[in-house]
PDB file of C-alpha atoms in Angstrom:
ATOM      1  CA  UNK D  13     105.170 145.961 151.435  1.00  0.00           C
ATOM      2  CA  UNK D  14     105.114 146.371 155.092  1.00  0.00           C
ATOM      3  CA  UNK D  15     107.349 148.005 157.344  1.00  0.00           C
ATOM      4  CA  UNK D  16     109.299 145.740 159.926  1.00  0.00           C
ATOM      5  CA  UNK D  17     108.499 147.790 163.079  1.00  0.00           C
ATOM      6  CA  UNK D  18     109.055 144.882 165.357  1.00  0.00           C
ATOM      7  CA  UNK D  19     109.830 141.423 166.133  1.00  0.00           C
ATOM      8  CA  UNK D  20     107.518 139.339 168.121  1.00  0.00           C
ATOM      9  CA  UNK D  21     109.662 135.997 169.154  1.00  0.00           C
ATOM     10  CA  UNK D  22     107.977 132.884 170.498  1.00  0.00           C
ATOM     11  CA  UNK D  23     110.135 131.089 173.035  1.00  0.00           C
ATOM     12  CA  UNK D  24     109.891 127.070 173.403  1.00  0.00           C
ATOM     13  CA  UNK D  25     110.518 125.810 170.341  1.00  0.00           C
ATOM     14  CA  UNK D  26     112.777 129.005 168.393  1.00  0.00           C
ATOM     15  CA  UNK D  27     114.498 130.377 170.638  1.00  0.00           C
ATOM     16  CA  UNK D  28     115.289 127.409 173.441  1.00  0.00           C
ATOM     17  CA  UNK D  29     115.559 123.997 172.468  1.00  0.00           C
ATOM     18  CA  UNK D  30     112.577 122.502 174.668  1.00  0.00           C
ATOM     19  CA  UNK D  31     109.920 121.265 173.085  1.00  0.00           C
ATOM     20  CA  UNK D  32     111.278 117.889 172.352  1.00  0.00           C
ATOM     21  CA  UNK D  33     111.692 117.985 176.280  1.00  0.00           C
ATOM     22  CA  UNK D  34     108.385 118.814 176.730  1.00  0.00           C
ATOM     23  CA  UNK D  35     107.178 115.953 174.030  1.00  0.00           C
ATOM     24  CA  UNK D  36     109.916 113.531 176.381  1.00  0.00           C
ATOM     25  CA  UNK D  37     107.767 114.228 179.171  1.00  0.00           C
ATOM     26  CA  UNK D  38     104.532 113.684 178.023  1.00  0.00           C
ATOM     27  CA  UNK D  39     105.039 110.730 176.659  1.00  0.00           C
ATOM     28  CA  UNK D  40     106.574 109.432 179.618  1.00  0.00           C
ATOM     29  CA  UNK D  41     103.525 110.560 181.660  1.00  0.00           C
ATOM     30  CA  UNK D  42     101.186 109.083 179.018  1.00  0.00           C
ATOM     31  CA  UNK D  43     102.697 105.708 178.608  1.00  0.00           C
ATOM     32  CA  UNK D  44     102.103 105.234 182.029  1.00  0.00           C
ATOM     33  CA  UNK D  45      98.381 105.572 182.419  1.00  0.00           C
ATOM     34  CA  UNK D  46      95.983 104.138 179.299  1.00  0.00           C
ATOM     35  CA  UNK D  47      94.137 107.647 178.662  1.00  0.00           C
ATOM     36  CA  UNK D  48      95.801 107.790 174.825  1.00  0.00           C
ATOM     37  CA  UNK D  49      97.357 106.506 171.770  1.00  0.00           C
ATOM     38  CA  UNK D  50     100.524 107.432 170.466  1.00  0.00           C
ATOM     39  CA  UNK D  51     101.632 109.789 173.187  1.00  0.00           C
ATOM     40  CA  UNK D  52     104.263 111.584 171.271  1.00  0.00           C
ATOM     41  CA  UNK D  53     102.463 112.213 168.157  1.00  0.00           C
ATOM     42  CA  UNK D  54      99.047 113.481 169.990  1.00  0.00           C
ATOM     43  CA  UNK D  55     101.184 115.807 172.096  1.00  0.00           C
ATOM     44  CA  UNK D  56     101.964 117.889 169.028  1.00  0.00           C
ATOM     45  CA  UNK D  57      98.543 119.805 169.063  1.00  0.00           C
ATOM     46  CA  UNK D  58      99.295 121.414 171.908  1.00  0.00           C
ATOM     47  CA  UNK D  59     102.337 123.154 170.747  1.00  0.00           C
ATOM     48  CA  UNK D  60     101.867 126.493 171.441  1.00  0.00           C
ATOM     49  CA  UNK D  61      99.305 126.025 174.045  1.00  0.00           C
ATOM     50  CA  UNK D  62      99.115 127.983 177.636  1.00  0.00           C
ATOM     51  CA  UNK D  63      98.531 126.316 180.723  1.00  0.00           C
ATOM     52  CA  UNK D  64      94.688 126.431 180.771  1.00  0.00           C
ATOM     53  CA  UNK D  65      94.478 125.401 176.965  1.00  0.00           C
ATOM     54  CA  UNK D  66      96.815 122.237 177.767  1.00  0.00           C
ATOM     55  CA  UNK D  67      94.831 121.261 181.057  1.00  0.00           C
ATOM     56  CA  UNK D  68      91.533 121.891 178.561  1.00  0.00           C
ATOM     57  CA  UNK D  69      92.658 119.601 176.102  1.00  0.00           C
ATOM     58  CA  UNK D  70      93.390 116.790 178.454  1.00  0.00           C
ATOM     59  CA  UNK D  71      89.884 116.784 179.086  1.00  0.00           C
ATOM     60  CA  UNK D  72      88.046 114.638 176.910  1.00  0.00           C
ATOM     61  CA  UNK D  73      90.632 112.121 177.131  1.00  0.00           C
ATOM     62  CA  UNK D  74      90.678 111.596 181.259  1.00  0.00           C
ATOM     63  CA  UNK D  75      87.138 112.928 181.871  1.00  0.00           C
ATOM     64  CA  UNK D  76      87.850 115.210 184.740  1.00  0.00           C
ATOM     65  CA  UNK D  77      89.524 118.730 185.561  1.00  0.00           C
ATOM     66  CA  UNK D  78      91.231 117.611 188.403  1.00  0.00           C
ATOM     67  CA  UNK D  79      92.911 114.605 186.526  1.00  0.00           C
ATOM     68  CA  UNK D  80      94.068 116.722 183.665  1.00  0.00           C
ATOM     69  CA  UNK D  81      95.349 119.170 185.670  1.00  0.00           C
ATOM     70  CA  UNK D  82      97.232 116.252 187.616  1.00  0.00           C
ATOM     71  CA  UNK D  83      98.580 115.125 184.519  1.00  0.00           C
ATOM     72  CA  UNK D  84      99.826 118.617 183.381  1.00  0.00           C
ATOM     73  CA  UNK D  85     101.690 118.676 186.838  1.00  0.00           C
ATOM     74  CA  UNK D  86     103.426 115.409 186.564  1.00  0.00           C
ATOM     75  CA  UNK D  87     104.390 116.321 183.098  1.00  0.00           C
ATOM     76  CA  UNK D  88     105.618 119.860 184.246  1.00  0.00           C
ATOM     77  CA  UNK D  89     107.859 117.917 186.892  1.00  0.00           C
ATOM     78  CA  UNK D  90     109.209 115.484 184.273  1.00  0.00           C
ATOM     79  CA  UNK D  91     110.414 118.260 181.853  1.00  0.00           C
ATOM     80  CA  UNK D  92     111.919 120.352 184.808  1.00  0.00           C
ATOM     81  CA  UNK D  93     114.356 117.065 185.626  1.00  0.00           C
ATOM     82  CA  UNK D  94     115.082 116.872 182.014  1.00  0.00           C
ATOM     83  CA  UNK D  95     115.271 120.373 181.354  1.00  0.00           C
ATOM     84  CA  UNK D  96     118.059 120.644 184.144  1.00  0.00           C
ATOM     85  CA  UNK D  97     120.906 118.709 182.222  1.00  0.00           C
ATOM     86  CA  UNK D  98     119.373 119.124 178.455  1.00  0.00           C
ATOM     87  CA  UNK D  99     117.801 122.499 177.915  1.00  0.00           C
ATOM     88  CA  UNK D 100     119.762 124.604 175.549  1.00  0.00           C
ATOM     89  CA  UNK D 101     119.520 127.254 173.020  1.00  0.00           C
ATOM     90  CA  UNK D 102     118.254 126.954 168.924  1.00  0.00           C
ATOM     91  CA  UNK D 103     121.227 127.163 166.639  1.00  0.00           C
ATOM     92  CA  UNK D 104     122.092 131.016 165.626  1.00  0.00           C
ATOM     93  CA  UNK D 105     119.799 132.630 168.385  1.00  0.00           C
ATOM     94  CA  UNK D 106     122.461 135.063 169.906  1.00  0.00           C
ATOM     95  CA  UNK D 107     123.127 136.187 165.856  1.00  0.00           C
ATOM     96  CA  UNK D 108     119.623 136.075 165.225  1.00  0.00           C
ATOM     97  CA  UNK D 109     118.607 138.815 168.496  1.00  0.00           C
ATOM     98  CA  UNK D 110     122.107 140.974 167.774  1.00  0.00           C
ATOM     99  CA  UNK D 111     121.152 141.539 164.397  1.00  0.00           C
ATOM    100  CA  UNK D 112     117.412 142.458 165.325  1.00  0.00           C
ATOM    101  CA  UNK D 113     118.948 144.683 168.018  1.00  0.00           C
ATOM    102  CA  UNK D 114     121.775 146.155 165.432  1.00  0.00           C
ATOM    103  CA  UNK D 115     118.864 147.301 163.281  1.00  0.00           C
ATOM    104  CA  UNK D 116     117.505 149.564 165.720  1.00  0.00           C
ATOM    105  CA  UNK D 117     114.123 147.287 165.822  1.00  0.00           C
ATOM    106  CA  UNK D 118     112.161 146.875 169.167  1.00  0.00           C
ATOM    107  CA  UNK D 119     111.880 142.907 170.262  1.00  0.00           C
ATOM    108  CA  UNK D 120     109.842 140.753 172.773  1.00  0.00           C
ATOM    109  CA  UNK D 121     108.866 137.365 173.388  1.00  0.00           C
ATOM    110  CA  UNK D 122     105.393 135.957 173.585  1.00  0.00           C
ATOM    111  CA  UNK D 123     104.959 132.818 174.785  1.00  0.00           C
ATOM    112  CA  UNK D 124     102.630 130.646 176.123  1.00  0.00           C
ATOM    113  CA  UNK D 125     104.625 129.615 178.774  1.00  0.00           C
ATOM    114  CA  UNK D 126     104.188 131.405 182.574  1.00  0.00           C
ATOM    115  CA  UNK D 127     106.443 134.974 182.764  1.00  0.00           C
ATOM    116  CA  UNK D 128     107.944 133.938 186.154  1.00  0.00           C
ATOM    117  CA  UNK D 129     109.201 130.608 184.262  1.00  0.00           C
ATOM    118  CA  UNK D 130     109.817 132.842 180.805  1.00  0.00           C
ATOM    119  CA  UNK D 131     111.821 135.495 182.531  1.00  0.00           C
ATOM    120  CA  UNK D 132     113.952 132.444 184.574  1.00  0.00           C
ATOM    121  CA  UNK D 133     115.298 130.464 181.261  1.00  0.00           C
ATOM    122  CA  UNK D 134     115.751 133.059 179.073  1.00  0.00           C
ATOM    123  CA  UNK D 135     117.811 134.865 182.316  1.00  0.00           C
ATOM    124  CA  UNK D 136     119.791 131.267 182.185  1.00  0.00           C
ATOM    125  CA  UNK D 137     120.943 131.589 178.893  1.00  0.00           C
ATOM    126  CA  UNK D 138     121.169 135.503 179.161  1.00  0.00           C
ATOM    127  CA  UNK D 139     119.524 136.887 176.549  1.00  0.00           C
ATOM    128  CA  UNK D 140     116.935 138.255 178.578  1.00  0.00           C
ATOM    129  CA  UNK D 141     118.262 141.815 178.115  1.00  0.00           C
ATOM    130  CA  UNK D 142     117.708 141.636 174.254  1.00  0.00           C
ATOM    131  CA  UNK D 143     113.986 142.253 174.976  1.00  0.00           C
ATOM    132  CA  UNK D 144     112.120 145.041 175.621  1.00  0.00           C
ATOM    133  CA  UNK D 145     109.062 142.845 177.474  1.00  0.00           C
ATOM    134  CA  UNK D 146     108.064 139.661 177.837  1.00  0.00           C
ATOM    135  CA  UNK D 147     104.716 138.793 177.602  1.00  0.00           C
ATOM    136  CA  UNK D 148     104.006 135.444 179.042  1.00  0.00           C
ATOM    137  CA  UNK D 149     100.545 132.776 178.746  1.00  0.00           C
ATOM    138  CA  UNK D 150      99.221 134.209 181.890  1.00  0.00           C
ATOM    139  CA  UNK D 151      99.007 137.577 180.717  1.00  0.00           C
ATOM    140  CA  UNK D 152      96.148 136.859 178.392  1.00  0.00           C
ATOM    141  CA  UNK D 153      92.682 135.538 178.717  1.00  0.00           C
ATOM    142  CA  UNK D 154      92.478 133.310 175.672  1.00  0.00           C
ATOM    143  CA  UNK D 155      95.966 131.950 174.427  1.00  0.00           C
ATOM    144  CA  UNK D 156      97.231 130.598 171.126  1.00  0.00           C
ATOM    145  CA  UNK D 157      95.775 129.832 168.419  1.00  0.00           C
ATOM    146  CA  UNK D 158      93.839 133.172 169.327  1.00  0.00           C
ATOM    147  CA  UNK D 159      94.847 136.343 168.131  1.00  0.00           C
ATOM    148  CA  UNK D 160      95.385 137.589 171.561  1.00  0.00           C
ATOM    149  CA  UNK D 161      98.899 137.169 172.806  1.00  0.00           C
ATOM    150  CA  UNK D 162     100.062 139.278 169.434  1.00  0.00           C
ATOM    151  CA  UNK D 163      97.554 141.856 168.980  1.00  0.00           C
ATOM    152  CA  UNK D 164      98.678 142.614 173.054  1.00  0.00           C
ATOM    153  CA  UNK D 165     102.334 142.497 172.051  1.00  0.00           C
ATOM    154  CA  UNK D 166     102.515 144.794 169.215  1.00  0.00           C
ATOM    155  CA  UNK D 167     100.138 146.733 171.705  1.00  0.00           C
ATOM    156  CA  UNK D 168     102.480 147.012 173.987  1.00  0.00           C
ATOM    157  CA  UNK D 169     105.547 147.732 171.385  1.00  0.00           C
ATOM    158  CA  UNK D 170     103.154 150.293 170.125  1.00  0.00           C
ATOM    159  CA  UNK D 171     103.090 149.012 166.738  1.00  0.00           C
ATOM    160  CA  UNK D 172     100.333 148.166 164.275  1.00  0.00           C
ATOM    161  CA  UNK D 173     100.136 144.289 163.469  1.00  0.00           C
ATOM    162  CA  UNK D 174     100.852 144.311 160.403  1.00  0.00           C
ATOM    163  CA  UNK D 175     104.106 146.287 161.333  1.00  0.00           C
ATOM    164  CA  UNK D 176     105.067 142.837 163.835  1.00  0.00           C
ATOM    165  CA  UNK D 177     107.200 140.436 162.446  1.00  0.00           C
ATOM    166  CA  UNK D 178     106.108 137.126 164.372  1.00  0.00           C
ATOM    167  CA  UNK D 179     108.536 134.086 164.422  1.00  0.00           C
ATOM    168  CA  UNK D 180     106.980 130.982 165.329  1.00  0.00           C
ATOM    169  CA  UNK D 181     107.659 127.153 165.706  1.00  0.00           C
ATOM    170  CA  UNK D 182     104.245 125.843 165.950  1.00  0.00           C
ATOM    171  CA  UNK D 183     100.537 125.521 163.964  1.00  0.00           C
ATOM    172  CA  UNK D 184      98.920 127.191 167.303  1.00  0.00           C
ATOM    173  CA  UNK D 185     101.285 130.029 167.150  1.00  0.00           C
ATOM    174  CA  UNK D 186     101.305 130.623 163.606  1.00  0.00           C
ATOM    175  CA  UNK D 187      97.717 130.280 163.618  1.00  0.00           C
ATOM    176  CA  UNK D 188      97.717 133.254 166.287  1.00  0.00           C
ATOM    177  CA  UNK D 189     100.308 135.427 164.463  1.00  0.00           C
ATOM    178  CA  UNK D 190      98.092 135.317 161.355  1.00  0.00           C
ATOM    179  CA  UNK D 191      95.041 136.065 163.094  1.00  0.00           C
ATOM    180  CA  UNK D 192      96.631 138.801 164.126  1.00  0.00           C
ATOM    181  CA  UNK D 193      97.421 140.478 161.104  1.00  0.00           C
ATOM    182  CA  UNK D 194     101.345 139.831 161.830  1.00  0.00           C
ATOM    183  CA  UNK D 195     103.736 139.090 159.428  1.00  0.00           C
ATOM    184  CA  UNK D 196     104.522 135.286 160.389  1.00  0.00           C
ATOM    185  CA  UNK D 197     107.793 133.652 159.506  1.00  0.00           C
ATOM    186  CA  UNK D 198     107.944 129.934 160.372  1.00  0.00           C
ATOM    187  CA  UNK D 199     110.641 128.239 161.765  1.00  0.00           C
ATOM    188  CA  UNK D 200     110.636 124.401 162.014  1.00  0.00           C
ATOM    189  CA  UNK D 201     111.006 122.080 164.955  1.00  0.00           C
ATOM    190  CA  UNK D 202     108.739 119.170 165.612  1.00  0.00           C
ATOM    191  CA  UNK D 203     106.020 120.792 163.139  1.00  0.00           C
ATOM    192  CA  UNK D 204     107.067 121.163 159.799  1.00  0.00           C
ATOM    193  CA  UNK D 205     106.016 124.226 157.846  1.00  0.00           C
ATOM    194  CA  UNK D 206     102.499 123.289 156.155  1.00  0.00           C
ATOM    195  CA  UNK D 207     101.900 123.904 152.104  1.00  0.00           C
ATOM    196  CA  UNK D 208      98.514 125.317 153.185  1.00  0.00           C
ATOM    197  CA  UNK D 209     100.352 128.219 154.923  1.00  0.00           C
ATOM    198  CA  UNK D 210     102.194 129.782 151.922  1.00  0.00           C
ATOM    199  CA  UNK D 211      99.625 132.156 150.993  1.00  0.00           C
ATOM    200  CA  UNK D 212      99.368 133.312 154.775  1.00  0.00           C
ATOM    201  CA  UNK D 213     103.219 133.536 155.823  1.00  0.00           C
ATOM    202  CA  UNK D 214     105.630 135.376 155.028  1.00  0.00           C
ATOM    203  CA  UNK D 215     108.302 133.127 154.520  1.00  0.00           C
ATOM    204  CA  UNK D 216     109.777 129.772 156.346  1.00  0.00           C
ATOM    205  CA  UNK D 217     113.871 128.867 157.551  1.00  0.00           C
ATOM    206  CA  UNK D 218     114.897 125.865 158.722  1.00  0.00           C
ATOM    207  CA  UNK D 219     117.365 127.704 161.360  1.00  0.00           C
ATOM    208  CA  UNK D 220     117.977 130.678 163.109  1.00  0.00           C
ATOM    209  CA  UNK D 221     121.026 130.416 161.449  1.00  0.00           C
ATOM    210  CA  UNK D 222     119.673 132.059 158.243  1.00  0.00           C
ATOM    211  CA  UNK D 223     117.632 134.529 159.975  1.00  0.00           C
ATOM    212  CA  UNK D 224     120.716 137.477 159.947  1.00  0.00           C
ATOM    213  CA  UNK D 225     121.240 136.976 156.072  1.00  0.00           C
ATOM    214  CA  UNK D 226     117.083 137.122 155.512  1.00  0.00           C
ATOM    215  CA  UNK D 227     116.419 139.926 157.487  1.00  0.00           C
ATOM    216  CA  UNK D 228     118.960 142.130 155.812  1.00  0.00           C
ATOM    217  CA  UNK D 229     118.085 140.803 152.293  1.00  0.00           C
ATOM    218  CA  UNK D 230     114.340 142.538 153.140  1.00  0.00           C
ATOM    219  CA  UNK D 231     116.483 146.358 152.937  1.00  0.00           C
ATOM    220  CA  UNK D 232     116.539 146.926 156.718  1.00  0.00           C
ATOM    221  CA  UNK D 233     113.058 145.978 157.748  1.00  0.00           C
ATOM    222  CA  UNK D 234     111.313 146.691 154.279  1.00  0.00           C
ATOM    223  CA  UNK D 235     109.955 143.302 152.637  1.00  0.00           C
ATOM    224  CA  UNK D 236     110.876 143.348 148.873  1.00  0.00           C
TER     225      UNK D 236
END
């Protein structure tokens, strides 16, 4: 068993409510042009993606660099206007981060979104000061699924992987946090937890809501 000696957090997706924004937008975008089928079901494997990973994947559906990264900008726009009136927080978040900070354990986010645009909504909904960094998709060379963006958090939390508990929403980041040599607990939003990944996670909720009761039940940060 493994000592809990951090908590690695994604953002979109487990801690703030966005990513069926985010899936709003695209398929908004989408519809309008004829680069893609089913808009809203494609845009789900590139949960978890950075910025250059998105504009990337675009590519072999519209052919160009400067179209996909025209198409990540009008989506961007599109989820800001949403994001204005109907961005909000997961279910049990505040309980979730006061019970990780009651334990005495060290906690961050890493995300794939931009830290300028990281540090703004989770300032909005003020649980910014929870976290001891934030480590955001521009930080890192190669983002999720690659190992990167963990293996530099628990870096920077000066922790051994295996020590980082990493709670993630999508394939791309669990596929990271596993790479890593994290402990990976899944939490569910538009990609449900997959049978293949029982014998990599550690475990799967359905809300934050449960994540105060399953921490404690592992003895204060010891798995059991």
């Amino acid at each position: 068993m493994n000592l809990i000696e951090a908590v690695l957090w994604d953002m979109d997706g487990v801690l703030i409510d966005s990513e069926h924004l985010v899936q709003q937008a695209f398929t908004e975008v989408m519809l309008a042009t004829d680069y893609m089928d089913d808009p809203a079901q494609k845009y789900l494997e590139t949960v978890g993606f950075n910025r250059a990973s998105t504009v990337n994947w675009y590519l072999p559906y519209v052919g160009s660099r400067e179209i996909a990264e025209e198409l990540y900008s009008k989506v961007h726009d599109t989820y800001i206007e949403l994001s204005k009136t109907q961005l909000k927080l997961k279910a049990g978040v505040v309980e979730a981060l006061k019970t990780v900070q009651y334990m005495g354990i060290p906690q961050m986010v890493v995300t794939s979104t931009r830290t300028e645009v990281a540090l703004l909504k989770l300032a909005r909904f003020n649980i910014l000061s929870y976290f001891e960094d934030v480590l955001g998709g521009d930080q890192v060379s190669k983002g999720k699924p690659h190992p990167e963006p963990y293996i530099t958090g628990a870096n920077r939390l000066k922790v051994p992987t295996k020590n980082a508990l990493v709670i993630e929403d999508s394939e791309n980041g669990v596929k990271s946090g596993v790479a890593a040599g994290c402990m990976v607990l899944h939490m569910p939003d538009l990609i449900n937890t997959k049978l293949e990944w029982n014998n990599v996670i550690y475990g799967a909720l359905d809300s934050l809501e449960s994540f105060p009761e399953w921490l404690s039940s592992k003895q204060f940060g010891m798995w059991v």
